[in-house]
Amino acid sequence: MRLIRIGEPGRERPAALVSDSAYVDLADVVSDFDEAFFAAGWLDELARIVAERQASGEISEVGAQRLGAPIARPHQIICVGLNYRDHAAETGQAVPDEPILFTKSPNTLVGPNDDVRIPRGASKVDWEVELGIVIGQRAGYLDSAEQAAEHIAGWVLVNDVSERAFQMERGGQWLKGKSAETFNPAGPWLATRDEIADVLDLGMRLDVNGTRRQDGSTSTMIFDPYTIVHYISQFLVLEPGDLINTGTPPGVGMGFSPPIWLQRGDVMDVRIDGLGRQHQRVVGPR
């Protein structure tokens, strides 16, 4: 399934895409795609309901309606840094021996086509196309990467927007550069695990103002998604609906010479094979 949330901010309705332009409304079945939904193990039953409604013609057109992030605000957003060798090299940092973990404020989550807002005092705002993992079951002290796979609900396209001066020059605390409002566009949909044949063979692309900046593949990850979930579970408990951003391939703004930073009026186009496309406009601070 491809799960979406459709509607204005704070009033999104859960639904499932049944084509590129049509959906089945599920607001009468589940209240939201949130922690309670994933913890209840609803995915198989939901797939049956979607198939029945599609067969009976209970579908609607997406049209110009806004898409929200495909999951409700999660308990936590955990990120993996420097998870692509070429990206580590372009930032001048060593390839890590273990996953580098940091958190991102859950209220950074916005829809795939919502504006990205430059925070006050920012001077080095950057882009990062990433594969996101959505957790389906509570996970702590998992025994293996194979067991970790059973705890994943699906995959989502994310843009891990970053402010590099806040991140690198304000005490070296990455949380500061990652947690401004709008800094985690997600979607357009959550693809359940059965939708993606090989999550380690997905093309990843990001354009700024029509110029290709990132062109990579999940095949070049240092730590694969299953290893990441197993690893994180040794240090903290992952809750249903949690989001994990798994790192970005080369081509971020800070990797150019001279660096390229996002400016007011810029437009980002972000894609991962099988996970859809995002389109964000950069706007100024409040």
PDB file of C-alpha atoms in Angstrom:
ATOM      1  CA  MET A   1       0.000   0.000   0.000  1.00  0.00           C
ATOM      2  CA  ARG A   2       0.859   3.634  -0.392  1.00  0.00           C
ATOM      3  CA  LEU A   3      -0.505   5.498   2.610  1.00  0.00           C
ATOM      4  CA  ILE A   4      -1.128   9.234   2.483  1.00  0.00           C
ATOM      5  CA  ARG A   5      -2.621  11.943   4.678  1.00  0.00           C
ATOM      6  CA  ILE A   6      -4.622  14.489   2.749  1.00  0.00           C
ATOM      7  CA  GLY A   7      -5.928  17.896   3.789  1.00  0.00           C
ATOM      8  CA  GLU A   8      -4.852  21.146   5.379  1.00  0.00           C
ATOM      9  CA  PRO A   9      -2.296  21.225   8.245  1.00  0.00           C
ATOM     10  CA  GLY A  10      -3.791  19.826  11.433  1.00  0.00           C
ATOM     11  CA  ARG A  11      -6.832  18.439   9.574  1.00  0.00           C
ATOM     12  CA  GLU A  12      -5.281  15.687   7.444  1.00  0.00           C
ATOM     13  CA  ARG A  13      -7.325  12.548   6.745  1.00  0.00           C
ATOM     14  CA  PRO A  14      -5.780   9.083   6.402  1.00  0.00           C
ATOM     15  CA  ALA A  15      -6.100   7.521   2.956  1.00  0.00           C
ATOM     16  CA  ALA A  16      -4.418   5.123   0.528  1.00  0.00           C
ATOM     17  CA  LEU A  17      -3.320   5.895  -3.010  1.00  0.00           C
ATOM     18  CA  VAL A  18      -4.690   3.426  -5.555  1.00  0.00           C
ATOM     19  CA  SER A  19      -3.200   5.199  -8.588  1.00  0.00           C
ATOM     20  CA  ASP A  20      -0.989   8.221  -9.144  1.00  0.00           C
ATOM     21  CA  SER A  21      -4.014  10.508  -8.895  1.00  0.00           C
ATOM     22  CA  ALA A  22      -6.744   8.632  -6.980  1.00  0.00           C
ATOM     23  CA  TYR A  23      -7.193   7.535  -3.382  1.00  0.00           C
ATOM     24  CA  VAL A  24      -9.442   5.618  -1.018  1.00  0.00           C
ATOM     25  CA  ASP A  25     -10.486   7.627   2.041  1.00  0.00           C
ATOM     26  CA  LEU A  26      -9.907   5.756   5.320  1.00  0.00           C
ATOM     27  CA  ALA A  27     -10.967   8.361   7.878  1.00  0.00           C
ATOM     28  CA  ASP A  28     -13.937   6.219   8.916  1.00  0.00           C
ATOM     29  CA  VAL A  29     -11.644   3.243   9.549  1.00  0.00           C
ATOM     30  CA  VAL A  30      -8.652   4.728  11.396  1.00  0.00           C
ATOM     31  CA  SER A  31      -8.238   8.089  13.081  1.00  0.00           C
ATOM     32  CA  ASP A  32      -4.695   8.668  11.804  1.00  0.00           C
ATOM     33  CA  PHE A  33      -1.459   6.967  10.814  1.00  0.00           C
ATOM     34  CA  ASP A  34       0.032   7.432  14.260  1.00  0.00           C
ATOM     35  CA  GLU A  35       1.605   5.424  17.064  1.00  0.00           C
ATOM     36  CA  ALA A  36      -1.709   3.779  18.010  1.00  0.00           C
ATOM     37  CA  PHE A  37      -2.383   2.761  14.402  1.00  0.00           C
ATOM     38  CA  PHE A  38       0.982   1.075  13.876  1.00  0.00           C
ATOM     39  CA  ALA A  39       0.992  -0.523  17.335  1.00  0.00           C
ATOM     40  CA  ALA A  40      -2.384  -2.133  16.610  1.00  0.00           C
ATOM     41  CA  GLY A  41      -0.966  -3.937  13.569  1.00  0.00           C
ATOM     42  CA  TRP A  42      -3.584  -2.527  11.196  1.00  0.00           C
ATOM     43  CA  LEU A  43      -1.669  -2.840   7.916  1.00  0.00           C
ATOM     44  CA  ASP A  44      -2.973  -6.232   6.707  1.00  0.00           C
ATOM     45  CA  GLU A  45      -6.585  -5.395   7.555  1.00  0.00           C
ATOM     46  CA  LEU A  46      -6.249  -2.003   5.946  1.00  0.00           C
ATOM     47  CA  ALA A  47      -4.961  -3.564   2.732  1.00  0.00           C
ATOM     48  CA  ARG A  48      -8.101  -5.717   2.568  1.00  0.00           C
ATOM     49  CA  ILE A  49     -10.376  -2.720   3.114  1.00  0.00           C
ATOM     50  CA  VAL A  50      -8.574  -0.664   0.468  1.00  0.00           C
ATOM     51  CA  ALA A  51      -8.908  -3.495  -2.080  1.00  0.00           C
ATOM     52  CA  GLU A  52     -12.636  -3.852  -1.368  1.00  0.00           C
ATOM     53  CA  ARG A  53     -13.308  -0.129  -1.678  1.00  0.00           C
ATOM     54  CA  GLN A  54     -11.285   0.179  -4.844  1.00  0.00           C
ATOM     55  CA  ALA A  55     -13.195  -2.728  -6.388  1.00  0.00           C
ATOM     56  CA  SER A  56     -16.509  -1.073  -5.516  1.00  0.00           C
ATOM     57  CA  GLY A  57     -15.437   2.269  -6.988  1.00  0.00           C
ATOM     58  CA  GLU A  58     -15.139   4.158  -3.689  1.00  0.00           C
ATOM     59  CA  ILE A  59     -12.291   6.330  -4.909  1.00  0.00           C
ATOM     60  CA  SER A  60     -11.644  10.064  -5.119  1.00  0.00           C
ATOM     61  CA  GLU A  61      -9.255  12.230  -7.104  1.00  0.00           C
ATOM     62  CA  VAL A  62      -6.377  13.896  -5.291  1.00  0.00           C
ATOM     63  CA  GLY A  63      -6.547  16.897  -7.572  1.00  0.00           C
ATOM     64  CA  ALA A  64      -5.171  20.063  -6.003  1.00  0.00           C
ATOM     65  CA  GLN A  65      -5.620  18.893  -2.416  1.00  0.00           C
ATOM     66  CA  ARG A  66      -2.635  19.263  -0.097  1.00  0.00           C
ATOM     67  CA  LEU A  67      -0.727  16.173   0.985  1.00  0.00           C
ATOM     68  CA  GLY A  68       0.563  16.173   4.536  1.00  0.00           C
ATOM     69  CA  ALA A  69       3.393  14.044   5.838  1.00  0.00           C
ATOM     70  CA  PRO A  70       2.173  10.430   5.472  1.00  0.00           C
ATOM     71  CA  ILE A  71       2.566   9.784   9.194  1.00  0.00           C
ATOM     72  CA  ALA A  72       1.331  11.849  12.119  1.00  0.00           C
ATOM     73  CA  ARG A  73       3.920  13.563  14.294  1.00  0.00           C
ATOM     74  CA  PRO A  74       6.119  10.724  15.579  1.00  0.00           C
ATOM     75  CA  HIS A  75       7.358  10.091  19.090  1.00  0.00           C
ATOM     76  CA  GLN A  76      10.867  10.760  17.796  1.00  0.00           C
ATOM     77  CA  ILE A  77      12.879  11.400  14.639  1.00  0.00           C
ATOM     78  CA  ILE A  78      16.297   9.757  14.725  1.00  0.00           C
ATOM     79  CA  CYS A  79      18.889  10.482  12.039  1.00  0.00           C
ATOM     80  CA  VAL A  80      21.997   8.686  10.845  1.00  0.00           C
ATOM     81  CA  GLY A  81      24.907  10.900   9.839  1.00  0.00           C
ATOM     82  CA  LEU A  82      27.587  10.251   7.209  1.00  0.00           C
ATOM     83  CA  ASN A  83      26.003   7.013   6.010  1.00  0.00           C
ATOM     84  CA  TYR A  84      27.366   7.314   2.440  1.00  0.00           C
ATOM     85  CA  ARG A  85      31.128   7.114   1.897  1.00  0.00           C
ATOM     86  CA  ASP A  86      31.197   9.794  -0.792  1.00  0.00           C
ATOM     87  CA  HIS A  87      29.174  12.156   1.383  1.00  0.00           C
ATOM     88  CA  ALA A  88      31.600  11.705   4.276  1.00  0.00           C
ATOM     89  CA  ALA A  89      34.463  12.501   1.902  1.00  0.00           C
ATOM     90  CA  GLU A  90      32.825  15.669   0.544  1.00  0.00           C
ATOM     91  CA  THR A  91      32.352  16.981   4.081  1.00  0.00           C
ATOM     92  CA  GLY A  92      35.958  16.158   5.025  1.00  0.00           C
ATOM     93  CA  GLN A  93      34.985  13.674   7.717  1.00  0.00           C
ATOM     94  CA  ALA A  94      36.068  10.091   8.320  1.00  0.00           C
ATOM     95  CA  VAL A  95      33.857   7.153   7.370  1.00  0.00           C
ATOM     96  CA  PRO A  96      32.292   6.045  10.671  1.00  0.00           C
ATOM     97  CA  ASP A  97      32.923   2.622  12.197  1.00  0.00           C
ATOM     98  CA  GLU A  98      29.450   2.661  13.755  1.00  0.00           C
ATOM     99  CA  PRO A  99      26.319   4.616  12.821  1.00  0.00           C
ATOM    100  CA  ILE A 100      26.430   8.258  13.939  1.00  0.00           C
ATOM    101  CA  LEU A 101      23.115   9.051  15.589  1.00  0.00           C
ATOM    102  CA  PHE A 102      21.412  12.329  16.351  1.00  0.00           C
ATOM    103  CA  THR A 103      17.844  13.436  16.875  1.00  0.00           C
ATOM    104  CA  LYS A 104      15.664  15.955  15.121  1.00  0.00           C
ATOM    105  CA  SER A 105      12.698  17.682  16.696  1.00  0.00           C
ATOM    106  CA  PRO A 106       9.480  15.832  15.758  1.00  0.00           C
ATOM    107  CA  ASN A 107       7.732  19.116  14.978  1.00  0.00           C
ATOM    108  CA  THR A 108      10.039  19.627  11.985  1.00  0.00           C
ATOM    109  CA  LEU A 109       7.782  17.209  10.085  1.00  0.00           C
ATOM    110  CA  VAL A 110       5.810  18.821   7.235  1.00  0.00           C
ATOM    111  CA  GLY A 111       4.204  17.732   3.991  1.00  0.00           C
ATOM    112  CA  PRO A 112       6.176  16.927   0.838  1.00  0.00           C
ATOM    113  CA  ASN A 113       5.247  20.152  -0.952  1.00  0.00           C
ATOM    114  CA  ASP A 114       5.093  22.549   1.983  1.00  0.00           C
ATOM    115  CA  ASP A 115       7.398  25.560   2.123  1.00  0.00           C
ATOM    116  CA  VAL A 116      10.786  25.220   3.827  1.00  0.00           C
ATOM    117  CA  ARG A 117      11.362  28.208   6.085  1.00  0.00           C
ATOM    118  CA  ILE A 118      14.827  29.685   6.661  1.00  0.00           C
ATOM    119  CA  PRO A 119      15.208  30.229  10.431  1.00  0.00           C
ATOM    120  CA  ARG A 120      16.209  33.536  11.980  1.00  0.00           C
ATOM    121  CA  GLY A 121      19.949  34.103  11.956  1.00  0.00           C
ATOM    122  CA  ALA A 122      20.562  31.364   9.369  1.00  0.00           C
ATOM    123  CA  SER A 123      23.267  31.708   6.727  1.00  0.00           C
ATOM    124  CA  LYS A 124      24.037  28.139   5.574  1.00  0.00           C
ATOM    125  CA  VAL A 125      20.814  26.227   4.886  1.00  0.00           C
ATOM    126  CA  ASP A 126      21.410  22.945   3.049  1.00  0.00           C
ATOM    127  CA  TRP A 127      19.462  20.058   1.488  1.00  0.00           C
ATOM    128  CA  GLU A 128      19.683  16.263   1.947  1.00  0.00           C
ATOM    129  CA  VAL A 129      17.575  13.690   0.081  1.00  0.00           C
ATOM    130  CA  GLU A 130      17.160  10.635   2.314  1.00  0.00           C
ATOM    131  CA  LEU A 131      15.370   7.331   2.700  1.00  0.00           C
ATOM    132  CA  GLY A 132      13.182   7.315   5.809  1.00  0.00           C
ATOM    133  CA  ILE A 133      12.233   4.231   7.840  1.00  0.00           C
ATOM    134  CA  VAL A 134       8.888   4.135   9.639  1.00  0.00           C
ATOM    135  CA  ILE A 135       8.797   1.788  12.621  1.00  0.00           C
ATOM    136  CA  GLY A 136       5.828  -0.577  12.804  1.00  0.00           C
ATOM    137  CA  GLN A 137       6.398  -2.347  16.120  1.00  0.00           C
ATOM    138  CA  ARG A 138       7.981  -1.378  19.424  1.00  0.00           C
ATOM    139  CA  ALA A 139      11.631  -2.347  19.185  1.00  0.00           C
ATOM    140  CA  GLY A 140      14.204  -2.698  21.939  1.00  0.00           C
ATOM    141  CA  TYR A 141      17.293  -4.918  22.111  1.00  0.00           C
ATOM    142  CA  LEU A 142      16.520  -6.661  18.830  1.00  0.00           C
ATOM    143  CA  ASP A 143      18.573  -9.788  18.260  1.00  0.00           C
ATOM    144  CA  SER A 144      19.520  -9.275  14.620  1.00  0.00           C
ATOM    145  CA  ALA A 145      19.085  -7.245  11.461  1.00  0.00           C
ATOM    146  CA  GLU A 146      16.726  -9.962  10.240  1.00  0.00           C
ATOM    147  CA  GLN A 147      14.489  -9.438  13.265  1.00  0.00           C
ATOM    148  CA  ALA A 148      14.691  -5.688  12.721  1.00  0.00           C
ATOM    149  CA  ALA A 149      13.062  -6.100   9.293  1.00  0.00           C
ATOM    150  CA  GLU A 150       9.916  -7.407  10.994  1.00  0.00           C
ATOM    151  CA  HIS A 151       9.665  -4.162  12.981  1.00  0.00           C
ATOM    152  CA  ILE A 152       9.608  -1.878   9.923  1.00  0.00           C
ATOM    153  CA  ALA A 153       6.233  -0.673   8.621  1.00  0.00           C
ATOM    154  CA  GLY A 154       7.625   0.877   5.460  1.00  0.00           C
ATOM    155  CA  TRP A 155       9.641   3.529   3.702  1.00  0.00           C
ATOM    156  CA  VAL A 156       9.253   7.237   3.010  1.00  0.00           C
ATOM    157  CA  LEU A 157      11.079   9.968   1.097  1.00  0.00           C
ATOM    158  CA  VAL A 158      12.444  12.718   3.345  1.00  0.00           C
ATOM    159  CA  ASN A 159      14.467  15.910   2.904  1.00  0.00           C
ATOM    160  CA  ASP A 160      16.695  16.347   5.956  1.00  0.00           C
ATOM    161  CA  VAL A 161      17.094  20.119   5.699  1.00  0.00           C
ATOM    162  CA  SER A 162      20.040  21.435   7.733  1.00  0.00           C
ATOM    163  CA  GLU A 163      21.514  24.756   8.843  1.00  0.00           C
ATOM    164  CA  ARG A 164      25.259  24.106   8.770  1.00  0.00           C
ATOM    165  CA  ALA A 165      26.366  27.121  10.798  1.00  0.00           C
ATOM    166  CA  PHE A 166      24.027  26.133  13.625  1.00  0.00           C
ATOM    167  CA  GLN A 167      25.154  22.511  13.249  1.00  0.00           C
ATOM    168  CA  MET A 168      28.923  22.937  12.998  1.00  0.00           C
ATOM    169  CA  GLU A 169      29.761  26.355  14.433  1.00  0.00           C
ATOM    170  CA  ARG A 170      27.531  26.580  17.511  1.00  0.00           C
ATOM    171  CA  GLY A 171      29.216  24.009  19.734  1.00  0.00           C
ATOM    172  CA  GLY A 172      29.108  21.101  17.307  1.00  0.00           C
ATOM    173  CA  GLN A 173      25.641  19.984  18.389  1.00  0.00           C
ATOM    174  CA  TRP A 174      23.842  18.705  15.298  1.00  0.00           C
ATOM    175  CA  LEU A 175      20.403  19.015  16.892  1.00  0.00           C
ATOM    176  CA  LYS A 176      20.701  22.813  16.620  1.00  0.00           C
ATOM    177  CA  GLY A 177      21.163  22.701  12.859  1.00  0.00           C
ATOM    178  CA  LYS A 178      18.488  20.099  12.192  1.00  0.00           C
ATOM    179  CA  SER A 179      15.439  21.129  14.221  1.00  0.00           C
ATOM    180  CA  ALA A 180      14.100  24.385  12.787  1.00  0.00           C
ATOM    181  CA  GLU A 181      10.427  24.338  11.804  1.00  0.00           C
ATOM    182  CA  THR A 182       9.743  22.791   8.356  1.00  0.00           C
ATOM    183  CA  PHE A 183      13.169  21.086   8.289  1.00  0.00           C
ATOM    184  CA  ASN A 184      11.803  17.575   7.620  1.00  0.00           C
ATOM    185  CA  PRO A 185       9.483  17.399   4.592  1.00  0.00           C
ATOM    186  CA  ALA A 186       8.211  13.809   4.276  1.00  0.00           C
ATOM    187  CA  GLY A 187       6.164  11.931   1.712  1.00  0.00           C
ATOM    188  CA  PRO A 188       4.205  12.048  -0.499  1.00  0.00           C
ATOM    189  CA  TRP A 189       3.421   8.537   0.677  1.00  0.00           C
ATOM    190  CA  LEU A 190       4.500   5.787   3.042  1.00  0.00           C
ATOM    191  CA  ALA A 191       5.239   2.684   0.984  1.00  0.00           C
ATOM    192  CA  THR A 192       4.651  -0.475   3.010  1.00  0.00           C
ATOM    193  CA  ARG A 193       7.465  -2.998   2.832  1.00  0.00           C
ATOM    194  CA  ASP A 194       5.739  -5.131   0.179  1.00  0.00           C
ATOM    195  CA  GLU A 195       5.654  -2.139  -2.206  1.00  0.00           C
ATOM    196  CA  ILE A 196       9.452  -1.964  -2.582  1.00  0.00           C
ATOM    197  CA  ALA A 197      11.195  -5.005  -4.055  1.00  0.00           C
ATOM    198  CA  ASP A 198      14.709  -3.975  -3.014  1.00  0.00           C
ATOM    199  CA  VAL A 199      15.133  -0.988  -0.716  1.00  0.00           C
ATOM    200  CA  LEU A 200      18.886  -1.129  -1.346  1.00  0.00           C
ATOM    201  CA  ASP A 201      18.499  -0.386  -5.044  1.00  0.00           C
ATOM    202  CA  LEU A 202      16.616   2.928  -5.178  1.00  0.00           C
ATOM    203  CA  GLY A 203      17.802   5.945  -7.150  1.00  0.00           C
ATOM    204  CA  MET A 204      17.877   9.228  -5.208  1.00  0.00           C
ATOM    205  CA  ARG A 205      17.858  12.677  -6.810  1.00  0.00           C
ATOM    206  CA  LEU A 206      17.599  16.296  -5.694  1.00  0.00           C
ATOM    207  CA  ASP A 207      17.479  19.387  -7.905  1.00  0.00           C
ATOM    208  CA  VAL A 208      17.691  23.032  -6.847  1.00  0.00           C
ATOM    209  CA  ASN A 209      16.154  25.513  -9.281  1.00  0.00           C
ATOM    210  CA  GLY A 210      16.250  22.854 -11.993  1.00  0.00           C
ATOM    211  CA  THR A 211      19.943  21.986 -11.524  1.00  0.00           C
ATOM    212  CA  ARG A 212      20.806  18.449 -10.424  1.00  0.00           C
ATOM    213  CA  ARG A 213      22.701  18.553  -7.129  1.00  0.00           C
ATOM    214  CA  GLN A 214      22.339  15.006  -5.775  1.00  0.00           C
ATOM    215  CA  ASP A 215      22.207  11.822  -7.850  1.00  0.00           C
ATOM    216  CA  GLY A 216      22.820   8.702  -5.807  1.00  0.00           C
ATOM    217  CA  SER A 217      21.470   5.328  -4.782  1.00  0.00           C
ATOM    218  CA  THR A 218      20.578   3.572  -1.570  1.00  0.00           C
ATOM    219  CA  SER A 219      22.927   0.817  -2.783  1.00  0.00           C
ATOM    220  CA  THR A 220      25.913   2.862  -1.556  1.00  0.00           C
ATOM    221  CA  MET A 221      24.794   3.110   2.076  1.00  0.00           C
ATOM    222  CA  ILE A 222      27.430   2.147   4.615  1.00  0.00           C
ATOM    223  CA  PHE A 223      24.857   0.791   7.079  1.00  0.00           C
ATOM    224  CA  ASP A 224      21.692  -0.665   5.546  1.00  0.00           C
ATOM    225  CA  PRO A 225      18.230   0.066   7.036  1.00  0.00           C
ATOM    226  CA  TYR A 226      17.918  -3.265   8.824  1.00  0.00           C
ATOM    227  CA  THR A 227      21.341  -2.891  10.443  1.00  0.00           C
ATOM    228  CA  ILE A 228      20.399   0.654  11.476  1.00  0.00           C
ATOM    229  CA  VAL A 229      17.178  -0.405  13.216  1.00  0.00           C
ATOM    230  CA  HIS A 230      18.948  -3.279  14.994  1.00  0.00           C
ATOM    231  CA  TYR A 231      21.779  -0.952  16.055  1.00  0.00           C
ATOM    232  CA  ILE A 232      19.532   1.811  17.370  1.00  0.00           C
ATOM    233  CA  SER A 233      17.482  -0.703  19.364  1.00  0.00           C
ATOM    234  CA  GLN A 234      20.559  -1.486  21.477  1.00  0.00           C
ATOM    235  CA  PHE A 235      20.567   2.061  22.866  1.00  0.00           C
ATOM    236  CA  LEU A 236      16.907   3.110  23.065  1.00  0.00           C
ATOM    237  CA  VAL A 237      13.402   1.843  22.466  1.00  0.00           C
ATOM    238  CA  LEU A 238      11.847   2.631  19.112  1.00  0.00           C
ATOM    239  CA  GLU A 239       8.103   3.240  19.244  1.00  0.00           C
ATOM    240  CA  PRO A 240       5.545   2.478  16.506  1.00  0.00           C
ATOM    241  CA  GLY A 241       5.369   5.382  14.081  1.00  0.00           C
ATOM    242  CA  ASP A 242       8.893   6.618  14.834  1.00  0.00           C
ATOM    243  CA  LEU A 243      10.859   7.943  11.861  1.00  0.00           C
ATOM    244  CA  ILE A 244      14.506   7.236  11.076  1.00  0.00           C
ATOM    245  CA  ASN A 245      16.336   9.308   8.447  1.00  0.00           C
ATOM    246  CA  THR A 246      19.123   7.120   7.072  1.00  0.00           C
ATOM    247  CA  GLY A 247      21.616   9.584   5.603  1.00  0.00           C
ATOM    248  CA  THR A 248      22.260  11.278   2.279  1.00  0.00           C
ATOM    249  CA  PRO A 249      24.433  10.647  -0.798  1.00  0.00           C
ATOM    250  CA  PRO A 250      26.965  13.224  -2.027  1.00  0.00           C
ATOM    251  CA  GLY A 251      25.965  16.533  -3.564  1.00  0.00           C
ATOM    252  CA  VAL A 252      24.905  18.588  -0.550  1.00  0.00           C
ATOM    253  CA  GLY A 253      25.500  22.324  -0.638  1.00  0.00           C
ATOM    254  CA  MET A 254      28.357  22.294   1.847  1.00  0.00           C
ATOM    255  CA  GLY A 255      30.270  19.881  -0.395  1.00  0.00           C
ATOM    256  CA  PHE A 256      30.693  22.366  -3.259  1.00  0.00           C
ATOM    257  CA  SER A 257      33.635  24.767  -3.581  1.00  0.00           C
ATOM    258  CA  PRO A 258      32.558  27.372  -2.788  1.00  0.00           C
ATOM    259  CA  PRO A 259      29.564  26.007  -0.848  1.00  0.00           C
ATOM    260  CA  ILE A 260      26.065  26.588  -2.188  1.00  0.00           C
ATOM    261  CA  TRP A 261      23.402  27.546   0.341  1.00  0.00           C
ATOM    262  CA  LEU A 262      19.645  27.711  -0.085  1.00  0.00           C
ATOM    263  CA  GLN A 263      18.237  31.207  -0.527  1.00  0.00           C
ATOM    264  CA  ARG A 264      14.751  32.650  -0.279  1.00  0.00           C
ATOM    265  CA  GLY A 265      12.869  31.827  -3.491  1.00  0.00           C
ATOM    266  CA  ASP A 266      14.828  28.664  -4.311  1.00  0.00           C
ATOM    267  CA  VAL A 267      12.870  25.568  -5.293  1.00  0.00           C
ATOM    268  CA  MET A 268      13.866  22.003  -4.416  1.00  0.00           C
ATOM    269  CA  ASP A 269      12.684  18.947  -6.346  1.00  0.00           C
ATOM    270  CA  VAL A 270      13.346  15.728  -4.400  1.00  0.00           C
ATOM    271  CA  ARG A 271      12.820  12.135  -5.574  1.00  0.00           C
ATOM    272  CA  ILE A 272      13.473   8.514  -4.652  1.00  0.00           C
ATOM    273  CA  ASP A 273      12.434   5.664  -6.947  1.00  0.00           C
ATOM    274  CA  GLY A 274       9.186   4.100  -5.741  1.00  0.00           C
ATOM    275  CA  LEU A 275       8.686   6.734  -3.031  1.00  0.00           C
ATOM    276  CA  GLY A 276       7.487   9.663  -5.093  1.00  0.00           C
ATOM    277  CA  ARG A 277       8.490  13.253  -5.521  1.00  0.00           C
ATOM    278  CA  GLN A 278       8.597  16.389  -3.378  1.00  0.00           C
ATOM    279  CA  HIS A 279       8.565  20.036  -4.407  1.00  0.00           C
ATOM    280  CA  GLN A 280       9.487  22.721  -1.875  1.00  0.00           C
ATOM    281  CA  ARG A 281       9.841  26.481  -2.085  1.00  0.00           C
ATOM    282  CA  VAL A 282      12.274  28.199   0.289  1.00  0.00           C
ATOM    283  CA  VAL A 283      10.798  31.142   2.175  1.00  0.00           C
ATOM    284  CA  GLY A 284      12.187  33.628   4.654  1.00  0.00           C
ATOM    285  CA  PRO A 285      12.012  33.643   8.451  1.00  0.00           C
ATOM    286  CA  ARG A 286       8.902  34.513  10.402  1.00  0.00           C
TER     287      ARG A 286
END
